[in-house]
PDB file of C-alpha atoms in Angstrom:
ATOM      1  CA  MET A  29       0.000   0.000   0.000  1.00 73.00           C
ATOM      2  CA  ALA A  30       1.484   3.347  -1.074  1.00 82.00           C
ATOM      3  CA  LEU A  31       1.756   6.249   1.365  1.00 82.00           C
ATOM      4  CA  TYR A  32      -0.333   9.293   0.587  1.00 80.00           C
ATOM      5  CA  ALA A  33      -0.899  12.662   2.217  1.00 84.00           C
ATOM      6  CA  GLY A  34      -3.851  12.812   4.573  1.00 81.00           C
ATOM      7  CA  LEU A  35      -3.597   9.283   6.044  1.00 78.00           C
ATOM      8  CA  CYS A  36      -3.250  11.120   9.346  1.00 80.00           C
ATOM      9  CA  THR A  37      -2.799  14.742  10.370  1.00 83.00           C
ATOM     10  CA  ALA A  38       0.950  14.311  10.778  1.00 86.00           C
ATOM     11  CA  LEU A  39       1.428  12.918   7.255  1.00 87.00           C
ATOM     12  CA  THR A  40       1.279  16.162   5.296  1.00 88.00           C
ATOM     13  CA  GLY A  41       2.269  16.636   1.690  1.00 88.00           C
ATOM     14  CA  GLN A  42       5.625  18.083   2.729  1.00 89.00           C
ATOM     15  CA  VAL A  43       6.388  15.164   5.072  1.00 88.00           C
ATOM     16  CA  LEU A  44       5.380  12.731   2.320  1.00 87.00           C
ATOM     17  CA  GLN A  45       7.781  14.324  -0.173  1.00 88.00           C
ATOM     18  CA  THR A  46      10.569  14.199   2.412  1.00 88.00           C
ATOM     19  CA  LEU A  47       9.967  10.497   3.008  1.00 88.00           C
ATOM     20  CA  LYS A  48       9.776   9.657  -0.700  1.00 87.00           C
ATOM     21  CA  SER A  49      13.065  11.457  -1.331  1.00 88.00           C
ATOM     22  CA  GLY A  50      14.660   8.913   0.999  1.00 87.00           C
ATOM     23  CA  GLY A  51      13.010   5.865  -0.584  1.00 89.00           C
ATOM     24  CA  ILE A  52      10.101   5.497   1.864  1.00 88.00           C
ATOM     25  CA  ASN A  53       7.213   4.987  -0.581  1.00 86.00           C
ATOM     26  CA  THR A  54       4.947   2.349   0.981  1.00 87.00           C
ATOM     27  CA  VAL A  55       3.401   1.498   4.328  1.00 84.00           C
ATOM     28  CA  THR A  56       5.778  -1.475   4.634  1.00 85.00           C
ATOM     29  CA  ASP A  57       8.802   0.737   3.986  1.00 86.00           C
ATOM     30  CA  PHE A  58       7.729   3.069   6.779  1.00 86.00           C
ATOM     31  CA  ILE A  59       6.809   0.439   9.387  1.00 83.00           C
ATOM     32  CA  THR A  60       9.940  -1.683   8.950  1.00 85.00           C
ATOM     33  CA  VAL A  61      12.311   1.206   9.695  1.00 86.00           C
ATOM     34  CA  ASN A  62      13.117   2.133  13.291  1.00 88.00           C
ATOM     35  CA  PRO A  63      11.201   5.322  14.261  1.00 87.00           C
ATOM     36  CA  GLU A  64      14.307   6.908  15.781  1.00 90.00           C
ATOM     37  CA  LYS A  65      16.229   6.336  12.556  1.00 88.00           C
ATOM     38  CA  LEU A  66      13.429   7.910  10.507  1.00 87.00           C
ATOM     39  CA  SER A  67      13.384  10.924  12.786  1.00 88.00           C
ATOM     40  CA  GLN A  68      17.149  11.399  12.559  1.00 88.00           C
ATOM     41  CA  ASP A  69      17.518  10.709   8.830  1.00 89.00           C
ATOM     42  CA  PHE A  70      14.649  12.928   7.673  1.00 88.00           C
ATOM     43  CA  LYS A  71      14.825  15.587  10.411  1.00 88.00           C
ATOM     44  CA  LEU A  72      11.200  14.961  11.378  1.00 88.00           C
ATOM     45  CA  ALA A  73       9.681  15.206  14.839  1.00 89.00           C
ATOM     46  CA  TYR A  74       9.819  11.883  16.658  1.00 89.00           C
ATOM     47  CA  LYS A  75       6.288  12.299  17.995  1.00 89.00           C
ATOM     48  CA  ASP A  76       5.010  12.783  14.413  1.00 88.00           C
ATOM     49  CA  ILE A  77       6.786   9.614  13.265  1.00 89.00           C
ATOM     50  CA  CYS A  78       5.205   7.645  16.137  1.00 89.00           C
ATOM     51  CA  SER A  79       1.791   9.132  15.365  1.00 88.00           C
ATOM     52  CA  ILE A  80       2.007   8.119  11.711  1.00 88.00           C
ATOM     53  CA  ARG A  81       3.252   4.656  12.690  1.00 86.00           C
ATOM     54  CA  ARG A  82       0.324   4.039  15.081  1.00 85.00           C
ATOM     55  CA  VAL A  83      -2.206   4.978  12.407  1.00 84.00           C
ATOM     56  CA  LEU A  84      -0.565   2.752   9.778  1.00 83.00           C
ATOM     57  CA  LEU A  85      -0.415  -0.231  12.134  1.00 80.00           C
ATOM     58  CA  ALA A  86      -4.032   0.209  13.149  1.00 78.00           C
ATOM     59  CA  GLU A  87      -5.192   0.573   9.558  1.00 76.00           C
ATOM     60  CA  TYR A  88      -3.077  -1.943   7.653  1.00 73.00           C
ATOM     61  CA  SER A  89      -1.708  -4.601   9.985  1.00 66.00           C
ATOM     62  CA  THR A  90      -2.277  -6.646  13.089  1.00 62.00           C
ATOM     63  CA  PHE A  91      -0.441  -5.673  16.248  1.00 63.00           C
ATOM     64  CA  PRO A  92       3.265  -6.342  15.601  1.00 64.00           C
ATOM     65  CA  VAL A  93       4.764  -9.339  17.398  1.00 69.00           C
ATOM     66  CA  SER A  94       8.450 -10.131  17.639  1.00 70.00           C
ATOM     67  CA  GLY A  95       9.853 -13.234  15.994  1.00 75.00           C
ATOM     68  CA  ALA A  96      11.069 -14.480  19.381  1.00 78.00           C
ATOM     69  CA  THR A  97       7.511 -14.349  20.753  1.00 73.00           C
ATOM     70  CA  LEU A  98       6.148 -16.251  17.768  1.00 68.00           C
ATOM     71  CA  TYR A  99       8.877 -18.856  18.182  1.00 71.00           C
ATOM     72  CA  GLN A 100       8.044 -19.373  21.868  1.00 71.00           C
ATOM     73  CA  ASP A 101       4.334 -19.683  21.045  1.00 70.00           C
ATOM     74  CA  ALA A 102       5.150 -22.313  18.416  1.00 69.00           C
ATOM     75  CA  LEU A 103       7.189 -24.321  20.917  1.00 65.00           C
ATOM     76  CA  LEU A 104       4.349 -24.233  23.449  1.00 68.00           C
ATOM     77  CA  LYS A 105       1.789 -25.452  20.889  1.00 74.00           C
ATOM     78  CA  LEU A 106       3.962 -28.032  19.129  1.00 84.00           C
ATOM     79  CA  SER A 107       4.007 -31.641  20.266  1.00 88.00           C
ATOM     80  CA  ILE A 108       5.616 -34.586  18.506  1.00 92.00           C
ATOM     81  CA  LEU A 109       3.720 -37.840  19.013  1.00 93.00           C
ATOM     82  CA  SER A 110       5.466 -41.176  18.743  1.00 92.00           C
ATOM     83  CA  THR A 111       4.097 -43.837  16.404  1.00 92.00           C
ATOM     84  CA  GLY A 112       5.252 -46.518  18.817  1.00 88.00           C
ATOM     85  CA  CYS A 113       7.916 -47.568  16.306  1.00 89.00           C
ATOM     86  CA  GLU A 114      11.388 -46.036  16.612  1.00 90.00           C
ATOM     87  CA  ARG A 115      12.301 -46.624  12.968  1.00 92.00           C
ATOM     88  CA  LEU A 116       9.125 -44.968  11.746  1.00 93.00           C
ATOM     89  CA  ASP A 117       9.624 -42.051  14.144  1.00 93.00           C
ATOM     90  CA  ASN A 118      13.096 -41.520  12.673  1.00 93.00           C
ATOM     91  CA  LEU A 119      11.611 -41.667   9.178  1.00 93.00           C
ATOM     92  CA  LEU A 120       9.164 -38.911  10.200  1.00 93.00           C
ATOM     93  CA  ASP A 121      11.855 -36.705  11.771  1.00 91.00           C
ATOM     94  CA  GLY A 122      10.840 -37.512  15.325  1.00 91.00           C
ATOM     95  CA  GLY A 123       7.229 -38.623  14.945  1.00 93.00           C
ATOM     96  CA  ILE A 124       3.827 -37.155  14.124  1.00 95.00           C
ATOM     97  CA  TYR A 125       3.614 -33.375  14.531  1.00 94.00           C
ATOM     98  CA  THR A 126       0.578 -31.657  16.000  1.00 94.00           C
ATOM     99  CA  GLY A 127      -0.934 -29.078  13.668  1.00 92.00           C
ATOM    100  CA  GLU A 128      -0.457 -31.407  10.709  1.00 93.00           C
ATOM    101  CA  LEU A 129      -2.306 -34.184   8.906  1.00 95.00           C
ATOM    102  CA  ILE A 130      -0.541 -37.482   8.223  1.00 96.00           C
ATOM    103  CA  GLU A 131      -1.944 -40.095   5.856  1.00 96.00           C
ATOM    104  CA  ILE A 132      -1.175 -43.812   6.115  1.00 95.00           C
ATOM    105  CA  ALA A 133      -2.114 -45.498   2.830  1.00 94.00           C
ATOM    106  CA  GLY A 134      -1.955 -49.203   2.097  1.00 92.00           C
ATOM    107  CA  ASP A 135      -3.754 -52.213   0.689  1.00 90.00           C
ATOM    108  CA  SER A 136      -6.346 -54.132   2.667  1.00 86.00           C
ATOM    109  CA  SER A 137      -4.895 -56.036   5.652  1.00 83.00           C
ATOM    110  CA  CYS A 138      -1.449 -54.488   5.241  1.00 87.00           C
ATOM    111  CA  GLY A 139      -1.373 -53.319   8.868  1.00 87.00           C
ATOM    112  CA  LYS A 140      -2.696 -49.735   8.735  1.00 91.00           C
ATOM    113  CA  THR A 141      -5.009 -50.210  11.714  1.00 90.00           C
ATOM    114  CA  LYS A 142      -2.321 -52.040  13.723  1.00 91.00           C
ATOM    115  CA  LEU A 143       0.048 -49.130  13.137  1.00 92.00           C
ATOM    116  CA  CYS A 144      -2.759 -46.801  14.143  1.00 93.00           C
ATOM    117  CA  MET A 145      -3.259 -48.730  17.402  1.00 92.00           C
ATOM    118  CA  GLN A 146       0.459 -48.510  18.158  1.00 92.00           C
ATOM    119  CA  THR A 147       0.305 -44.748  17.688  1.00 94.00           C
ATOM    120  CA  ILE A 148      -2.762 -44.422  19.911  1.00 93.00           C
ATOM    121  CA  ALA A 149      -1.102 -46.545  22.601  1.00 92.00           C
ATOM    122  CA  ALA A 150       2.046 -44.425  22.506  1.00 92.00           C
ATOM    123  CA  THR A 151      -0.095 -41.262  22.753  1.00 93.00           C
ATOM    124  CA  ILE A 152      -2.351 -42.224  25.668  1.00 92.00           C
ATOM    125  CA  THR A 153       0.517 -43.668  27.740  1.00 89.00           C
ATOM    126  CA  THR A 154       2.301 -40.301  27.571  1.00 86.00           C
ATOM    127  CA  GLY A 155       0.855 -38.126  30.326  1.00 81.00           C
ATOM    128  CA  ASP A 156      -2.912 -37.675  30.133  1.00 85.00           C
ATOM    129  CA  GLN A 157      -3.065 -37.268  26.355  1.00 92.00           C
ATOM    130  CA  THR A 158      -6.281 -38.425  24.675  1.00 94.00           C
ATOM    131  CA  THR A 159      -7.354 -39.635  21.230  1.00 96.00           C
ATOM    132  CA  PHE A 160     -10.573 -39.255  19.224  1.00 97.00           C
ATOM    133  CA  PHE A 161     -11.141 -42.228  16.886  1.00 96.00           C
ATOM    134  CA  ILE A 162     -13.600 -41.939  13.959  1.00 95.00           C
ATOM    135  CA  ASP A 163     -14.393 -45.500  12.878  1.00 93.00           C
ATOM    136  CA  SER A 164     -15.997 -46.020   9.466  1.00 90.00           C
ATOM    137  CA  GLY A 165     -15.993 -49.819   9.310  1.00 83.00           C
ATOM    138  CA  GLY A 166     -15.970 -51.290  12.810  1.00 84.00           C
ATOM    139  CA  SER A 167     -12.191 -51.682  12.734  1.00 85.00           C
ATOM    140  CA  PHE A 168     -11.570 -50.415  16.279  1.00 89.00           C
ATOM    141  CA  ASP A 169     -10.610 -53.349  18.485  1.00 87.00           C
ATOM    142  CA  VAL A 170     -10.094 -52.827  22.230  1.00 87.00           C
ATOM    143  CA  GLN A 171      -8.163 -56.106  22.415  1.00 87.00           C
ATOM    144  CA  ALA A 172      -5.719 -54.857  19.790  1.00 87.00           C
ATOM    145  CA  LEU A 173      -5.325 -51.562  21.662  1.00 88.00           C
ATOM    146  CA  LEU A 174      -4.573 -53.400  24.920  1.00 86.00           C
ATOM    147  CA  GLN A 175      -1.949 -55.444  23.100  1.00 85.00           C
ATOM    148  CA  ALA A 176      -0.414 -52.266  21.704  1.00 86.00           C
ATOM    149  CA  ILE A 177      -0.363 -50.658  25.158  1.00 86.00           C
ATOM    150  CA  VAL A 178       1.512 -53.648  26.590  1.00 83.00           C
ATOM    151  CA  GLN A 179       4.178 -53.207  23.918  1.00 81.00           C
ATOM    152  CA  THR A 180       4.957 -49.677  25.127  1.00 76.00           C
ATOM    153  CA  ALA A 181       7.518 -49.184  27.878  1.00 65.00           C
ATOM    154  CA  GLU A 182       4.891 -47.597  30.151  1.00 63.00           C
ATOM    155  CA  GLY A 183       2.356 -50.357  29.428  1.00 56.00           C
ATOM    156  CA  LYS A 184       4.739 -53.085  30.576  1.00 61.00           C
ATOM    157  CA  GLN A 185       4.782 -51.477  34.033  1.00 64.00           C
ATOM    158  CA  GLN A 186       0.968 -51.426  34.404  1.00 65.00           C
ATOM    159  CA  ASN A 187      -1.492 -54.101  35.472  1.00 71.00           C
ATOM    160  CA  ASP A 188      -4.446 -55.114  33.327  1.00 70.00           C
ATOM    161  CA  SER A 189      -6.868 -52.874  35.228  1.00 74.00           C
ATOM    162  CA  LYS A 190      -4.703 -49.782  34.691  1.00 79.00           C
ATOM    163  CA  MET A 191      -4.323 -50.525  31.001  1.00 77.00           C
ATOM    164  CA  ARG A 192      -8.063 -50.795  30.612  1.00 74.00           C
ATOM    165  CA  ASP A 193      -8.356 -47.411  32.342  1.00 82.00           C
ATOM    166  CA  LEU A 194      -5.999 -46.048  29.703  1.00 87.00           C
ATOM    167  CA  CYS A 195      -8.486 -47.170  27.066  1.00 86.00           C
ATOM    168  CA  LYS A 196     -10.941 -44.638  28.511  1.00 89.00           C
ATOM    169  CA  GLN A 197      -8.643 -41.944  27.117  1.00 93.00           C
ATOM    170  CA  VAL A 198      -9.822 -43.005  23.631  1.00 94.00           C
ATOM    171  CA  HIS A 199     -13.227 -41.797  22.450  1.00 95.00           C
ATOM    172  CA  VAL A 200     -14.668 -43.819  19.537  1.00 95.00           C
ATOM    173  CA  VAL A 201     -17.531 -42.755  17.258  1.00 95.00           C
ATOM    174  CA  GLN A 202     -19.000 -44.604  14.286  1.00 93.00           C
ATOM    175  CA  SER A 203     -19.061 -42.777  10.942  1.00 92.00           C
ATOM    176  CA  HIS A 204     -20.442 -44.685   7.950  1.00 89.00           C
ATOM    177  CA  ASP A 205     -20.963 -41.813   5.492  1.00 90.00           C
ATOM    178  CA  VAL A 206     -19.736 -38.285   4.806  1.00 92.00           C
ATOM    179  CA  PHE A 207     -22.530 -36.676   6.821  1.00 93.00           C
ATOM    180  CA  GLU A 208     -21.712 -38.713   9.923  1.00 94.00           C
ATOM    181  CA  LEU A 209     -18.066 -37.780   9.386  1.00 95.00           C
ATOM    182  CA  PHE A 210     -18.957 -34.077   9.245  1.00 95.00           C
ATOM    183  CA  ALA A 211     -21.000 -34.522  12.443  1.00 95.00           C
ATOM    184  CA  ALA A 212     -18.055 -36.214  14.174  1.00 95.00           C
ATOM    185  CA  LEU A 213     -15.641 -33.472  13.116  1.00 95.00           C
ATOM    186  CA  HIS A 214     -18.157 -30.855  14.255  1.00 95.00           C
ATOM    187  CA  SER A 215     -18.299 -32.455  17.705  1.00 94.00           C
ATOM    188  CA  VAL A 216     -14.484 -32.454  17.887  1.00 95.00           C
ATOM    189  CA  ARG A 217     -14.288 -28.793  16.898  1.00 94.00           C
ATOM    190  CA  ASP A 218     -17.013 -27.848  19.387  1.00 93.00           C
ATOM    191  CA  GLY A 219     -15.323 -29.767  22.196  1.00 93.00           C
ATOM    192  CA  LEU A 220     -12.000 -28.072  21.520  1.00 93.00           C
ATOM    193  CA  SER A 221     -13.617 -24.633  21.199  1.00 91.00           C
ATOM    194  CA  LEU A 222     -15.438 -24.617  24.538  1.00 86.00           C
ATOM    195  CA  LEU A 223     -14.043 -22.190  27.101  1.00 73.00           C
ATOM    196  CA  ASN A 224     -14.578 -24.752  29.885  1.00 76.00           C
ATOM    197  CA  GLN A 225     -13.247 -27.809  28.123  1.00 81.00           C
ATOM    198  CA  THR A 226     -13.755 -31.276  29.530  1.00 89.00           C
ATOM    199  CA  PRO A 227     -10.519 -33.013  30.604  1.00 89.00           C
ATOM    200  CA  PHE A 228     -10.785 -35.228  27.513  1.00 92.00           C
ATOM    201  CA  PHE A 229     -10.759 -32.369  24.978  1.00 93.00           C
ATOM    202  CA  LYS A 230      -8.296 -30.312  27.013  1.00 91.00           C
ATOM    203  CA  ASN A 231      -5.777 -33.125  26.588  1.00 91.00           C
ATOM    204  CA  LEU A 232      -6.753 -34.158  23.042  1.00 94.00           C
ATOM    205  CA  LYS A 233      -3.661 -34.594  20.874  1.00 94.00           C
ATOM    206  CA  LEU A 234      -4.638 -37.075  18.170  1.00 96.00           C
ATOM    207  CA  VAL A 235      -7.679 -37.480  15.903  1.00 97.00           C
ATOM    208  CA  VAL A 236      -7.831 -40.647  13.777  1.00 96.00           C
ATOM    209  CA  VAL A 237     -10.063 -41.241  10.734  1.00 95.00           C
ATOM    210  CA  ASP A 238     -10.213 -44.920   9.770  1.00 90.00           C
ATOM    211  CA  ASN A 239     -10.835 -45.248   6.801  1.00 88.00           C
ATOM    212  CA  ILE A 240     -11.366 -42.145   4.646  1.00 92.00           C
ATOM    213  CA  ALA A 241     -11.732 -44.102   1.392  1.00 90.00           C
ATOM    214  CA  SER A 242     -14.597 -46.237   2.706  1.00 90.00           C
ATOM    215  CA  ILE A 243     -16.473 -43.037   3.599  1.00 90.00           C
ATOM    216  CA  ILE A 244     -15.918 -41.344   0.231  1.00 89.00           C
ATOM    217  CA  ASN A 245     -16.216 -44.363  -2.097  1.00 84.00           C
ATOM    218  CA  PRO A 246     -20.055 -44.691  -1.835  1.00 83.00           C
ATOM    219  CA  ILE A 247     -20.492 -41.236  -3.394  1.00 82.00           C
ATOM    220  CA  MET A 248     -17.778 -41.585  -6.050  1.00 78.00           C
ATOM    221  CA  GLY A 249     -20.383 -42.499  -8.671  1.00 72.00           C
ATOM    222  CA  ALA A 250     -22.359 -39.351  -8.004  1.00 69.00           C
ATOM    223  CA  ASP A 251     -21.924 -36.009  -9.741  1.00 80.00           C
ATOM    224  CA  TYR A 252     -18.173 -35.335 -10.177  1.00 81.00           C
ATOM    225  CA  ALA A 253     -18.309 -31.761  -8.904  1.00 84.00           C
ATOM    226  CA  TYR A 254     -20.336 -32.866  -5.868  1.00 86.00           C
ATOM    227  CA  THR A 255     -17.819 -35.584  -4.990  1.00 86.00           C
ATOM    228  CA  GLN A 256     -14.809 -33.293  -5.394  1.00 87.00           C
ATOM    229  CA  GLY A 257     -16.541 -30.653  -3.307  1.00 88.00           C
ATOM    230  CA  MET A 258     -17.167 -33.145  -0.500  1.00 90.00           C
ATOM    231  CA  ILE A 259     -13.533 -34.287  -0.532  1.00 91.00           C
ATOM    232  CA  THR A 260     -12.348 -30.671  -0.454  1.00 91.00           C
ATOM    233  CA  GLN A 261     -14.652 -29.810   2.464  1.00 93.00           C
ATOM    234  CA  ILE A 262     -13.456 -32.818   4.467  1.00 94.00           C
ATOM    235  CA  GLY A 263      -9.841 -31.832   3.843  1.00 93.00           C
ATOM    236  CA  LEU A 264     -10.490 -28.218   4.893  1.00 94.00           C
ATOM    237  CA  GLN A 265     -12.204 -29.241   8.120  1.00 95.00           C
ATOM    238  CA  LEU A 266      -9.468 -31.692   9.058  1.00 95.00           C
ATOM    239  CA  LYS A 267      -6.774 -29.092   8.430  1.00 94.00           C
ATOM    240  CA  GLU A 268      -8.703 -26.442  10.356  1.00 94.00           C
ATOM    241  CA  ILE A 269      -8.899 -28.685  13.431  1.00 95.00           C
ATOM    242  CA  ALA A 270      -5.212 -29.576  13.185  1.00 94.00           C
ATOM    243  CA  ASN A 271      -4.014 -26.011  12.708  1.00 91.00           C
ATOM    244  CA  SER A 272      -6.421 -24.142  15.009  1.00 91.00           C
ATOM    245  CA  PHE A 273      -6.184 -26.476  17.992  1.00 92.00           C
ATOM    246  CA  SER A 274      -2.656 -27.944  17.630  1.00 91.00           C
ATOM    247  CA  VAL A 275      -3.964 -31.480  17.179  1.00 95.00           C
ATOM    248  CA  ALA A 276      -2.371 -34.201  15.048  1.00 96.00           C
ATOM    249  CA  ILE A 277      -4.687 -35.792  12.474  1.00 96.00           C
ATOM    250  CA  MET A 278      -4.026 -39.347  11.274  1.00 97.00           C
ATOM    251  CA  VAL A 279      -6.042 -40.519   8.275  1.00 96.00           C
ATOM    252  CA  LEU A 280      -5.986 -44.088   6.965  1.00 95.00           C
ATOM    253  CA  ASN A 281      -6.534 -44.563   3.237  1.00 94.00           C
ATOM    254  CA  ASN A 282      -6.573 -47.339   0.643  1.00 92.00           C
ATOM    255  CA  MET A 283      -4.265 -47.838  -2.330  1.00 90.00           C
ATOM    256  CA  VAL A 284      -5.270 -47.930  -6.001  1.00 88.00           C
ATOM    257  CA  SER A 285      -3.584 -48.436  -9.356  1.00 85.00           C
ATOM    258  CA  PRO A 286      -4.156 -45.693 -11.954  1.00 77.00           C
ATOM    259  CA  TYR A 287      -5.641 -46.833 -15.257  1.00 73.00           C
ATOM    260  CA  LYS A 288      -3.278 -49.033 -17.306  1.00 72.00           C
ATOM    261  CA  THR A 289      -0.371 -48.722 -14.841  1.00 73.00           C
ATOM    262  CA  ASN A 290       1.153 -50.947 -12.169  1.00 77.00           C
ATOM    263  CA  GLU A 291       1.941 -48.018  -9.910  1.00 80.00           C
ATOM    264  CA  ARG A 292       0.290 -48.081  -6.479  1.00 84.00           C
ATOM    265  CA  LYS A 293      -0.805 -44.780  -4.965  1.00 87.00           C
ATOM    266  CA  ALA A 294      -3.161 -43.402  -2.336  1.00 89.00           C
ATOM    267  CA  ALA A 295      -6.852 -43.402  -3.286  1.00 88.00           C
ATOM    268  CA  LEU A 296      -9.273 -40.472  -3.803  1.00 87.00           C
ATOM    269  CA  GLY A 297      -7.378 -38.700  -6.575  1.00 84.00           C
ATOM    270  CA  ARG A 298      -6.087 -35.178  -6.984  1.00 83.00           C
ATOM    271  CA  ALA A 299      -8.729 -33.452  -4.878  1.00 84.00           C
ATOM    272  CA  TRP A 300      -7.420 -35.346  -1.861  1.00 90.00           C
ATOM    273  CA  SER A 301      -3.733 -35.672  -2.790  1.00 88.00           C
ATOM    274  CA  HIS A 302      -2.835 -32.134  -1.678  1.00 88.00           C
ATOM    275  CA  VAL A 303      -4.569 -32.419   1.725  1.00 92.00           C
ATOM    276  CA  PRO A 304      -2.069 -34.442   3.850  1.00 93.00           C
ATOM    277  CA  HIS A 305       1.097 -32.695   5.007  1.00 93.00           C
ATOM    278  CA  THR A 306       2.802 -36.098   5.271  1.00 94.00           C
ATOM    279  CA  ARG A 307       2.047 -39.347   3.451  1.00 94.00           C
ATOM    280  CA  ILE A 308       3.277 -42.862   4.287  1.00 95.00           C
ATOM    281  CA  LEU A 309       2.692 -45.833   1.961  1.00 94.00           C
ATOM    282  CA  LEU A 310       2.599 -49.153   3.799  1.00 93.00           C
ATOM    283  CA  TYR A 311       3.485 -52.349   1.923  1.00 91.00           C
ATOM    284  CA  ARG A 312       3.682 -56.048   2.701  1.00 85.00           C
ATOM    285  CA  MET A 313       7.195 -57.441   2.284  1.00 80.00           C
ATOM    286  CA  ASP A 314       8.144 -59.778  -0.578  1.00 74.00           C
ATOM    287  CA  ASP A 315       9.542 -62.200   1.988  1.00 69.00           C
ATOM    288  CA  LYS A 316       6.458 -64.034   3.305  1.00 66.00           C
ATOM    289  CA  GLN A 317       8.207 -65.021   6.555  1.00 59.00           C
ATOM    290  CA  ILE A 318       9.023 -61.388   7.332  1.00 63.00           C
ATOM    291  CA  THR A 319       5.423 -60.398   6.594  1.00 59.00           C
ATOM    292  CA  LYS A 320       4.109 -63.219   8.796  1.00 60.00           C
ATOM    293  CA  ASN A 321       6.226 -61.905  11.680  1.00 62.00           C
ATOM    294  CA  GLY A 322       4.758 -58.409  11.312  1.00 67.00           C
ATOM    295  CA  GLY A 323       7.367 -56.913   9.004  1.00 83.00           C
ATOM    296  CA  ARG A 324       6.150 -54.122   6.724  1.00 89.00           C
ATOM    297  CA  LYS A 325       7.822 -51.610   4.442  1.00 91.00           C
ATOM    298  CA  ALA A 326       6.954 -47.968   5.153  1.00 93.00           C
ATOM    299  CA  VAL A 327       7.746 -45.471   2.384  1.00 93.00           C
ATOM    300  CA  LEU A 328       7.663 -41.738   3.070  1.00 94.00           C
ATOM    301  CA  VAL A 329       6.469 -40.174  -0.197  1.00 92.00           C
ATOM    302  CA  LYS A 330       5.396 -36.718   0.995  1.00 93.00           C
ATOM    303  CA  SER A 331       6.954 -34.566   3.713  1.00 90.00           C
ATOM    304  CA  GLY A 332       7.754 -30.937   4.422  1.00 87.00           C
ATOM    305  CA  ARG A 333      10.831 -31.857   6.490  1.00 86.00           C
ATOM    306  CA  GLN A 334      12.417 -34.985   5.017  1.00 87.00           C
ATOM    307  CA  ALA A 335      13.801 -35.890   1.616  1.00 85.00           C
ATOM    308  CA  THR A 336      11.469 -38.213  -0.286  1.00 84.00           C
ATOM    309  CA  PRO A 337      11.046 -40.989  -1.153  1.00 89.00           C
ATOM    310  CA  VAL A 338      12.764 -42.766   1.725  1.00 93.00           C
ATOM    311  CA  SER A 339      11.777 -46.042   3.378  1.00 91.00           C
ATOM    312  CA  CYS A 340      12.330 -48.348   6.320  1.00 92.00           C
ATOM    313  CA  VAL A 341      11.181 -51.779   7.507  1.00 90.00           C
ATOM    314  CA  ILE A 342       8.993 -51.752  10.617  1.00 89.00           C
ATOM    315  CA  SER A 343       7.482 -54.447  12.824  1.00 84.00           C
ATOM    316  CA  LEU A 344       3.769 -54.645  13.606  1.00 80.00           C
ATOM    317  CA  ALA A 345       4.001 -57.897  15.578  1.00 66.00           C
ATOM    318  CA  GLN A 346       1.814 -58.189  18.679  1.00 53.00           C
ATOM    319  CA  LYS A 347       2.994 -60.698  21.218  1.00 46.00           C
ATOM    320  CA  TYR A 348       0.509 -60.477  24.100  1.00 40.00           C
ATOM    321  CA  ASP A 349      -2.948 -61.969  24.620  1.00 39.00           C
ATOM    322  CA  PHE A 350      -5.687 -61.010  27.033  1.00 38.00           C
ATOM    323  CA  GLY A 351      -8.488 -63.180  28.313  1.00 35.00           C
TER     324      GLY A 351
END
């Protein structure tokens, strides 16, 4: 925005010409220079410089905040959640970041939900952190979650009763279509927005959607624009929750092969492809014995922090049974 005479009483035509002679032509030019330096360089009254600056800040910008303050705020809001697998955490530069959306894509029965349970277990056994699980196909299994909790270092120190209490830190809702998904996301947003939050939402760090493809696929044969609009709206709402409330979003997705190719990629097409900040493709291993023992190949194909593609072999074996 260019400076012009009359923006405030102190910014007269003469003052404007003086400023322009020194290369101060826009609001940004004026605000980014120290007021004392402006006063000294242009031989203008310091109180007039401050007066002009206050008007410009009020009219054209939010209240200025130092970079150090923004950095401290970011540190307070940022949490890095473990996936329960050290190799995968290293692949993700420490783990899953709050404020972001991570997608785990893979074929049926490749271990997406098991990996999800490991992540939930690692989250709820760290302090009082909680998880909101949106289940589209009845895939949530308390037994599997208990097994995953036992595999964590904290879980090994707890008795069965305590581990079952930990399961209460997971809230599960059924969502069989896009409208139920929107309702679930609305309840999450409302819970996080309340001034007097319940302990559950106050400590909420992870929201899981299992499985996004099974929710979207029933409407894929409908009007193309309608389907793309629905996918876009879901992506916007998920990102809004992640960014506004410093929550990590984990979305499970299927894999498909584009027409006449052997390439495997995440489902839902281009409208969805830009939504996740991070994308992991999960594969079964060629070695059947490794696969039988829980071995899977995780390939990081999208990330804002790591070079891609890069991969590692992880274990999804569960060794404990509960009666």
